[in-house]
């Protein structure tokens, strides 16, 4: 068990933003929530072996299109779309301002009630409704699980753990951020996503559309055993006007015994993200090149220590971010970097899917392998944070073996519009 205070949580969110592979929402907004978490007791991060067989827990996630910290595109109702698995309401600047005002009027302390704002209440609600649906009685959830490794949904799991005074499991369903629920290890674990609870976030919405619903949440109990159908169902519901493209989801309820025997998560992903964040912070303090420090850490902690898994694939200036648009339920765009008359184009649909270089026929890297952003000064950025003129180092990382199956690869290929053979990054270098 590791206790996560303010410094560790900051490191964890920074590392999670890096592993988000361009997705997972805005790092800048997520870090503001870490400041608010200083008013909670330290979070307990535990490994699977520390969970008792009879304990219950569940996955919690925010669903919808991730808003940017630099523009209003993703905040407008006509442009926002519900996606498979993404931080939305929690990284919504309006929601952040609301929570800050609540905390100013009724600050949290170790002895005070945690139910001090609408956001806190909403975060608790899916968990509590799922407990009721399962008829757990006195056996309440005692741990939270992250759906993926990204700044937003790691933050969701942290906040729920803090609010409910429960523990956070050291692991997640992808080791990176992914566009859809059916691209996680949970989907291949023989654990049913049903029952699941999906709630709207009307009381935190200020749009004209949401004012018609009097700020009352819509609560939905979902039963869909088949994971692809479940992902499509969640996406369609959240895209309804009543949800305004934002929702909170609790799903994949399981016991400690199930967690150990079914092996639905990639273990150690959160501590790995926290360690990377720490490496980046210390490298800057010590005057060491943070990019080299990150690469050294990643290659020393790969699935197979004898093989290199992380590569610096390009460094250049963002010359163009082609207009973000909505297509088939995803916010998508192309990021163009240039250096010495060489151009790299990164196609993203929430997350980075594939990178092409102008003087090469084969891709530089393709999903599920990660395409991560790091500034030369060691700041991990996401597609919600980057701007034209930024200098970025692209780091490609071989995806965890748990998500290197044919089904997940095929989904990445379809999202990227790629019809060639699949090559992992070590084969492309």
Coordinates of C-alpha atoms in Angstrom, one line a residue:
X1 CA 0.0 0.0 0.0
X2 CA 1.2 3.5 -0.9
X3 CA -0.3 6.7 0.4
X4 CA -0.6 9.4 -2.2
X5 CA -0.3 13.0 -1.0
X6 CA -0.3 16.1 -3.0
X7 CA 3.1 15.5 -4.6
X8 CA 2.4 11.9 -5.5
X9 CA -1.0 12.8 -6.9
X10 CA 0.6 15.5 -9.0
X11 CA 3.2 13.0 -10.3
X12 CA 0.5 10.5 -11.0
X13 CA -1.7 12.9 -13.0
X14 CA 1.4 14.1 -15.0
X15 CA 2.4 10.5 -15.7
X16 CA -1.2 9.6 -16.6
X17 CA -1.4 12.5 -19.0
X18 CA 1.7 11.2 -20.8
X19 CA 0.4 7.6 -21.0
X20 CA -2.9 9.0 -22.4
X21 CA -1.3 9.0 -25.8
X22 CA -2.7 12.4 -26.7
X23 CA -6.1 11.6 -25.2
X24 CA -7.6 11.6 -21.7
X25 CA -8.4 15.3 -21.5
X26 CA -6.6 18.4 -20.4
X27 CA -3.6 18.0 -18.0
X28 CA -3.9 21.7 -17.0
X29 CA -7.4 21.3 -15.8
X30 CA -6.7 18.0 -14.1
X31 CA -3.9 19.5 -12.1
X32 CA -6.3 22.1 -10.7
X33 CA -8.3 19.3 -9.1
X34 CA -5.1 18.0 -7.5
X35 CA -4.9 21.3 -5.6
X36 CA -8.4 20.7 -4.3
X37 CA -7.5 17.1 -3.3
X38 CA -5.0 18.6 -0.8
X39 CA -7.9 19.1 1.5
X40 CA -8.6 15.3 1.6
X41 CA -6.6 12.7 3.5
X42 CA -4.0 10.9 1.4
X43 CA -5.3 8.4 -1.0
X44 CA -4.4 4.7 -0.4
X45 CA -3.1 3.0 -3.6
X46 CA -3.2 -0.7 -3.2
X47 CA -2.1 -3.7 -5.2
X48 CA -4.5 -6.5 -6.1
X49 CA -3.1 -8.9 -3.5
X50 CA -4.1 -6.4 -0.7
X51 CA -7.8 -6.8 -1.5
X52 CA -9.8 -9.3 0.5
X53 CA -11.7 -11.8 -1.5
X54 CA -15.1 -10.7 -0.1
X55 CA -14.6 -7.0 -0.8
X56 CA -16.5 -5.2 -3.6
X57 CA -15.5 -2.4 -5.9
X58 CA -16.3 -1.0 -9.3
X59 CA -15.0 0.9 -12.3
X60 CA -16.0 4.6 -12.4
X61 CA -15.5 6.8 -15.5
X62 CA -16.6 10.0 -17.0
X63 CA -18.0 9.7 -20.5
X64 CA -18.3 12.3 -23.3
X65 CA -16.1 14.5 -25.5
X66 CA -13.0 15.9 -23.7
X67 CA -13.0 19.8 -23.5
X68 CA -9.9 21.7 -24.3
X69 CA -8.2 24.0 -21.8
X70 CA -7.3 26.4 -24.6
X71 CA -10.5 26.9 -26.6
X72 CA -14.2 26.5 -26.4
X73 CA -14.7 24.0 -29.2
X74 CA -15.4 21.0 -27.0
X75 CA -17.6 23.0 -24.7
X76 CA -20.1 24.0 -27.3
X77 CA -23.3 21.9 -27.5
X78 CA -23.2 21.7 -31.3
X79 CA -19.7 20.3 -31.4
X80 CA -19.5 18.1 -28.3
X81 CA -20.1 14.4 -28.9
X82 CA -20.2 11.5 -26.5
X83 CA -17.3 9.1 -26.9
X84 CA -16.6 5.7 -25.5
X85 CA -14.6 6.5 -22.4
X86 CA -13.4 10.0 -21.6
X87 CA -13.2 12.6 -18.9
X88 CA -15.8 15.3 -19.5
X89 CA -17.7 16.9 -16.7
X90 CA -14.7 16.6 -14.3
X91 CA -12.5 18.5 -16.7
X92 CA -15.2 21.0 -17.5
X93 CA -13.9 24.5 -16.5
X94 CA -17.5 25.5 -15.5
X95 CA -17.6 22.5 -13.1
X96 CA -14.2 23.3 -11.8
X97 CA -15.2 26.9 -11.0
X98 CA -18.4 25.6 -9.3
X99 CA -16.4 23.2 -7.1
X100 CA -13.9 25.9 -6.2
X101 CA -16.7 28.2 -5.2
X102 CA -18.3 25.5 -3.0
X103 CA -15.0 24.8 -1.3
X104 CA -14.5 28.5 -0.6
X105 CA -17.8 28.7 1.1
X106 CA -17.6 25.4 2.9
X107 CA -13.9 24.2 3.0
X108 CA -13.2 20.5 3.4
X109 CA -11.3 19.2 6.4
X110 CA -10.5 15.8 7.6
X111 CA -13.4 16.0 10.0
X112 CA -16.0 17.7 7.8
X113 CA -18.7 16.1 5.6
X114 CA -17.5 15.3 2.1
X115 CA -20.9 16.2 0.6
X116 CA -20.2 19.9 0.1
X117 CA -20.9 20.5 -3.5
X118 CA -22.9 19.2 -6.4
X119 CA -19.8 17.7 -8.0
X120 CA -19.0 15.7 -4.9
X121 CA -22.6 14.5 -4.7
X122 CA -22.7 13.6 -8.4
X123 CA -19.4 11.7 -8.1
X124 CA -20.8 9.6 -5.3
X125 CA -24.1 8.9 -7.0
X126 CA -23.2 6.3 -9.6
X127 CA -21.3 4.2 -7.0
X128 CA -24.1 4.4 -4.5
X129 CA -26.8 3.5 -7.1
X130 CA -24.7 0.6 -8.4
X131 CA -24.4 -0.6 -4.8
X132 CA -28.2 -0.6 -4.4
X133 CA -28.6 -2.3 -7.8
X134 CA -26.4 -5.1 -6.6
X135 CA -28.2 -5.3 -3.2
X136 CA -24.9 -5.3 -1.4
X137 CA -26.6 -4.2 1.9
X138 CA -23.9 -3.7 4.4
X139 CA -21.1 -4.8 2.1
X140 CA -20.4 -1.4 0.4
X141 CA -17.8 -0.8 -2.2
X142 CA -14.4 -0.6 -0.7
X143 CA -12.2 0.2 -3.7
X144 CA -12.4 2.1 -7.0
X145 CA -10.9 1.1 -10.3
X146 CA -9.8 3.3 -13.2
X147 CA -11.0 2.5 -16.7
X148 CA -7.8 3.6 -18.4
X149 CA -4.6 5.6 -17.8
X150 CA -5.2 9.2 -18.7
X151 CA -5.3 12.4 -16.7
X152 CA -9.1 12.5 -16.7
X153 CA -10.3 9.0 -15.8
X154 CA -7.4 8.4 -13.3
X155 CA -8.6 11.6 -11.7
X156 CA -12.2 10.3 -11.6
X157 CA -11.1 7.1 -9.8
X158 CA -9.0 9.2 -7.4
X159 CA -11.8 11.6 -6.6
X160 CA -14.3 8.8 -6.0
X161 CA -11.8 7.1 -3.6
X162 CA -11.3 10.4 -1.8
X163 CA -15.0 11.2 -1.5
X164 CA -16.1 7.7 -0.5
X165 CA -13.1 7.2 1.8
X166 CA -12.1 4.0 0.0
X167 CA -9.0 2.7 -1.6
X168 CA -7.7 3.0 -5.2
X169 CA -6.5 -0.1 -7.1
X170 CA -3.1 0.1 -8.7
X171 CA -4.1 -0.9 -12.2
X172 CA -6.5 -0.1 -15.0
X173 CA -8.0 -1.5 -18.2
X174 CA -5.5 -0.3 -20.8
X175 CA -2.3 1.2 -19.6
X176 CA -3.2 4.1 -21.8
X177 CA -6.3 6.1 -22.9
X178 CA -8.5 4.4 -25.4
X179 CA -11.5 5.7 -27.5
X180 CA -14.0 3.0 -26.6
X181 CA -15.1 0.8 -23.7
X182 CA -14.6 -2.4 -25.7
X183 CA -10.9 -1.6 -26.2
X184 CA -10.1 -2.3 -22.5
X185 CA -9.0 -5.5 -20.7
X186 CA -12.3 -5.4 -18.8
X187 CA -14.0 -6.2 -22.1
X188 CA -12.0 -9.4 -22.5
X189 CA -12.1 -10.6 -18.9
X190 CA -15.4 -12.5 -18.9
X191 CA -16.7 -10.0 -16.4
X192 CA -20.1 -8.5 -17.3
X193 CA -20.4 -4.7 -17.5
X194 CA -24.0 -5.2 -16.2
X195 CA -25.5 -3.8 -14.2
X196 CA -24.1 -0.4 -14.8
X197 CA -25.3 3.0 -13.7
X198 CA -25.2 6.1 -16.0
X199 CA -26.2 9.5 -14.7
X200 CA -26.5 12.8 -16.4
X201 CA -24.8 15.9 -15.0
X202 CA -27.6 18.4 -15.5
X203 CA -27.0 20.3 -12.3
X204 CA -23.5 21.2 -13.5
X205 CA -24.6 22.3 -17.0
X206 CA -25.4 25.8 -17.8
X207 CA -26.4 25.6 -21.5
X208 CA -29.9 26.6 -22.7
X209 CA -30.6 23.0 -23.6
X210 CA -30.0 21.8 -20.1
X211 CA -32.0 24.5 -18.4
X212 CA -35.1 22.9 -19.6
X213 CA -34.4 19.9 -17.4
X214 CA -34.4 21.8 -14.1
X215 CA -31.0 20.6 -13.1
X216 CA -32.2 17.2 -12.2
X217 CA -30.1 14.2 -13.1
X218 CA -31.3 11.4 -15.2
X219 CA -30.4 8.0 -13.7
X220 CA -30.2 5.0 -15.9
X221 CA -29.6 1.3 -14.9
X222 CA -28.1 -0.4 -17.9
X223 CA -28.1 -4.2 -18.5
X224 CA -26.1 -5.3 -21.5
X225 CA -23.8 -8.3 -21.2
X226 CA -22.2 -7.9 -24.7
X227 CA -19.5 -5.3 -24.4
X228 CA -19.7 -3.8 -27.9
X229 CA -23.4 -3.3 -27.5
X230 CA -22.9 -1.8 -24.1
X231 CA -20.3 0.7 -25.5
X232 CA -22.7 1.7 -28.3
X233 CA -25.6 2.0 -25.8
X234 CA -23.7 4.3 -23.5
X235 CA -22.5 6.4 -26.3
X236 CA -26.0 6.8 -27.8
X237 CA -27.5 7.7 -24.4
X238 CA -24.9 10.3 -23.6
X239 CA -25.4 11.9 -26.9
X240 CA -29.1 12.6 -26.1
X241 CA -30.1 16.2 -25.5
X242 CA -31.0 15.4 -21.9
X243 CA -27.4 14.4 -21.2
X244 CA -25.8 17.2 -23.3
X245 CA -22.9 14.8 -24.1
X246 CA -21.8 14.4 -20.5
X247 CA -22.3 11.6 -18.0
X248 CA -20.8 9.6 -15.1
X249 CA -20.7 5.8 -15.3
X250 CA -20.2 3.1 -12.7
X251 CA -19.7 -0.4 -14.1
X252 CA -17.8 -3.7 -13.9
X253 CA -18.6 -4.3 -10.2
X254 CA -16.5 -7.2 -8.9
X255 CA -15.2 -8.8 -5.7
X256 CA -11.6 -9.1 -4.7
X257 CA -11.7 -12.7 -5.6
X258 CA -12.9 -11.9 -9.1
X259 CA -10.2 -9.2 -9.4
X260 CA -7.6 -11.8 -8.6
X261 CA -8.9 -14.8 -10.6
X262 CA -10.4 -13.1 -13.7
X263 CA -7.4 -10.7 -14.0
X264 CA -9.5 -7.9 -15.6
X265 CA -6.8 -5.2 -15.2
X266 CA -3.2 -4.5 -16.1
X267 CA -1.6 -4.3 -12.7
X268 CA 0.8 -1.6 -11.7
X269 CA -0.2 1.0 -14.3
X270 CA -1.0 3.8 -11.8
X271 CA 2.3 3.4 -9.8
X272 CA 4.1 3.3 -13.2
X273 CA 2.5 6.6 -14.1
X274 CA 3.3 8.1 -10.7
X275 CA 6.9 7.0 -11.1
X276 CA 7.2 8.5 -14.5
X277 CA 5.7 11.8 -13.2
X278 CA 8.3 11.7 -10.4
X279 CA 11.1 11.0 -12.9
X280 CA 10.1 14.0 -14.9
X281 CA 9.8 16.3 -11.9
X282 CA 13.2 15.3 -10.5
X283 CA 14.9 15.5 -13.9
X284 CA 13.9 19.1 -14.2
X285 CA 15.0 19.8 -10.6
X286 CA 18.4 18.2 -11.3
X287 CA 19.0 19.8 -14.7
X288 CA 18.8 16.5 -16.5
X289 CA 17.3 16.1 -19.9
X290 CA 13.7 15.0 -19.0
X291 CA 13.2 13.3 -22.4
X292 CA 16.2 11.1 -21.9
X293 CA 15.2 10.5 -18.3
X294 CA 11.7 9.4 -19.5
X295 CA 13.1 7.1 -22.2
X296 CA 15.5 5.5 -19.7
X297 CA 12.7 4.8 -17.2
X298 CA 10.3 3.5 -19.9
X299 CA 12.9 1.1 -21.3
X300 CA 14.0 -0.1 -17.9
X301 CA 10.3 -0.9 -17.0
X302 CA 9.1 -2.5 -20.2
X303 CA 7.1 -5.7 -20.3
X304 CA 10.3 -7.5 -21.3
X305 CA 13.3 -5.9 -19.9
X306 CA 15.6 -7.3 -22.6
X307 CA 13.8 -5.5 -25.4
X308 CA 13.5 -1.7 -26.0
X309 CA 9.9 -0.5 -25.8
X310 CA 10.1 3.3 -26.0
X311 CA 11.6 5.4 -28.8
X312 CA 12.0 9.1 -29.6
X313 CA 10.4 9.1 -33.0
X314 CA 10.3 12.8 -33.9
X315 CA 10.8 16.3 -32.5
X316 CA 9.4 19.4 -34.2
X317 CA 7.1 22.4 -34.1
X318 CA 3.3 22.1 -34.4
X319 CA 2.7 24.1 -37.6
X320 CA -1.0 23.2 -38.0
X321 CA -3.8 21.5 -36.1
X322 CA -6.4 20.8 -38.7
X323 CA -9.9 21.8 -37.6
X324 CA -11.4 19.5 -35.1
X325 CA -14.5 18.0 -36.3
X326 CA -17.1 15.4 -35.3
X327 CA -17.2 12.2 -37.3
X328 CA -19.0 9.0 -36.3
X329 CA -19.1 9.9 -32.7
X330 CA -15.5 11.0 -32.2
X331 CA -13.8 14.4 -32.0
X332 CA -11.0 14.0 -34.5
X333 CA -8.3 16.0 -36.1
X334 CA -4.7 16.0 -37.5
X335 CA -1.7 17.4 -35.7
X336 CA 1.1 18.4 -38.1
X337 CA 4.7 18.8 -36.8
X338 CA 7.7 19.9 -38.9
X339 CA 11.4 20.1 -38.7
X340 CA 14.1 20.4 -41.4
X341 CA 11.4 20.1 -44.2
X342 CA 10.2 16.8 -42.8
X343 CA 6.6 16.7 -41.8
X344 CA 4.9 14.3 -39.4
X345 CA 1.1 13.9 -39.3
X346 CA -0.7 12.4 -36.4
X347 CA -4.3 11.3 -36.8
X348 CA -6.3 11.4 -33.6
X349 CA -9.8 10.5 -32.7
X350 CA -9.7 11.6 -29.1
X351 CA -6.4 9.6 -28.7
X352 CA -3.5 9.5 -31.2
X353 CA -4.1 6.6 -33.6
X354 CA -1.4 6.6 -36.2
X355 CA 1.6 8.8 -37.2
X356 CA 3.0 9.2 -40.7
X357 CA 6.2 10.8 -41.8
X358 CA 6.5 12.6 -45.1
X359 CA 9.6 10.8 -46.3
X360 CA 8.6 7.3 -45.3
X361 CA 6.1 4.8 -46.7
X362 CA 5.3 3.0 -43.5
X363 CA 3.7 4.6 -40.5
X364 CA 6.0 5.8 -37.7
X365 CA 3.8 4.1 -35.1
X366 CA 0.2 2.8 -35.0
X367 CA -2.2 2.0 -32.2
X368 CA -2.5 0.3 -29.8
X369 CA 1.1 1.3 -29.5
X370 CA 1.3 4.7 -27.8
X371 CA 2.1 8.0 -29.5
X372 CA 2.8 10.4 -26.6
X373 CA 3.7 14.1 -26.3
X374 CA 6.4 15.6 -24.2
X375 CA 7.8 19.1 -24.4
X376 CA 11.6 19.4 -24.4
X377 CA 11.2 20.7 -20.8
X378 CA 9.4 17.5 -19.8
X379 CA 5.8 18.6 -19.7
X380 CA 3.4 15.9 -20.9
X381 CA 0.7 17.4 -23.1
X382 CA -2.6 16.1 -24.6
X383 CA -4.6 17.0 -27.7
X384 CA -6.7 19.2 -25.3
X385 CA -3.6 21.3 -24.4
X386 CA -1.5 21.6 -27.5
X387 CA -1.4 24.7 -29.6
X388 CA 0.2 25.7 -32.9
X389 CA 3.8 26.8 -32.3
X390 CA 4.4 24.3 -29.5
X391 CA 7.6 22.2 -29.8
X392 CA 6.9 18.6 -29.1
X393 CA 8.9 15.4 -28.7
X394 CA 7.0 12.4 -30.0
X395 CA 7.6 9.3 -28.0
X396 CA 6.4 6.0 -29.3
X397 CA 5.9 3.1 -26.8
X398 CA 5.0 -0.5 -27.4
X399 CA 1.6 -1.1 -25.8
X400 CA 1.1 -3.5 -22.9
X401 CA 0.9 -7.1 -24.0
X402 CA -2.6 -7.3 -22.5
X403 CA -4.0 -5.0 -25.2
X404 CA -2.0 -6.4 -28.1
X405 CA -4.8 -8.7 -29.2
X406 CA -6.2 -8.9 -32.7
X407 CA -9.6 -7.5 -31.7
X408 CA -8.2 -4.3 -30.2
X409 CA -5.7 -3.9 -33.0
X410 CA -8.5 -4.2 -35.5
X411 CA -10.6 -1.4 -33.8
X412 CA -7.5 0.9 -33.9
X413 CA -7.1 0.2 -37.6
X414 CA -10.7 0.9 -38.3
X415 CA -10.7 4.2 -36.4
X416 CA -7.5 5.2 -38.1
X417 CA -8.7 4.2 -41.6
X418 CA -5.6 2.0 -41.9
X419 CA -5.8 -1.1 -44.1
X420 CA -2.2 -2.3 -44.1
X421 CA -0.6 -5.0 -42.0
X422 CA -0.1 -4.4 -38.3
X423 CA 3.4 -3.7 -37.2
X424 CA 4.4 -3.0 -33.6
X425 CA 6.8 -0.1 -33.0
X426 CA 9.8 -2.3 -32.5
X427 CA 9.2 -3.7 -36.0
X428 CA 8.9 -0.2 -37.5
X429 CA 12.1 1.2 -36.0

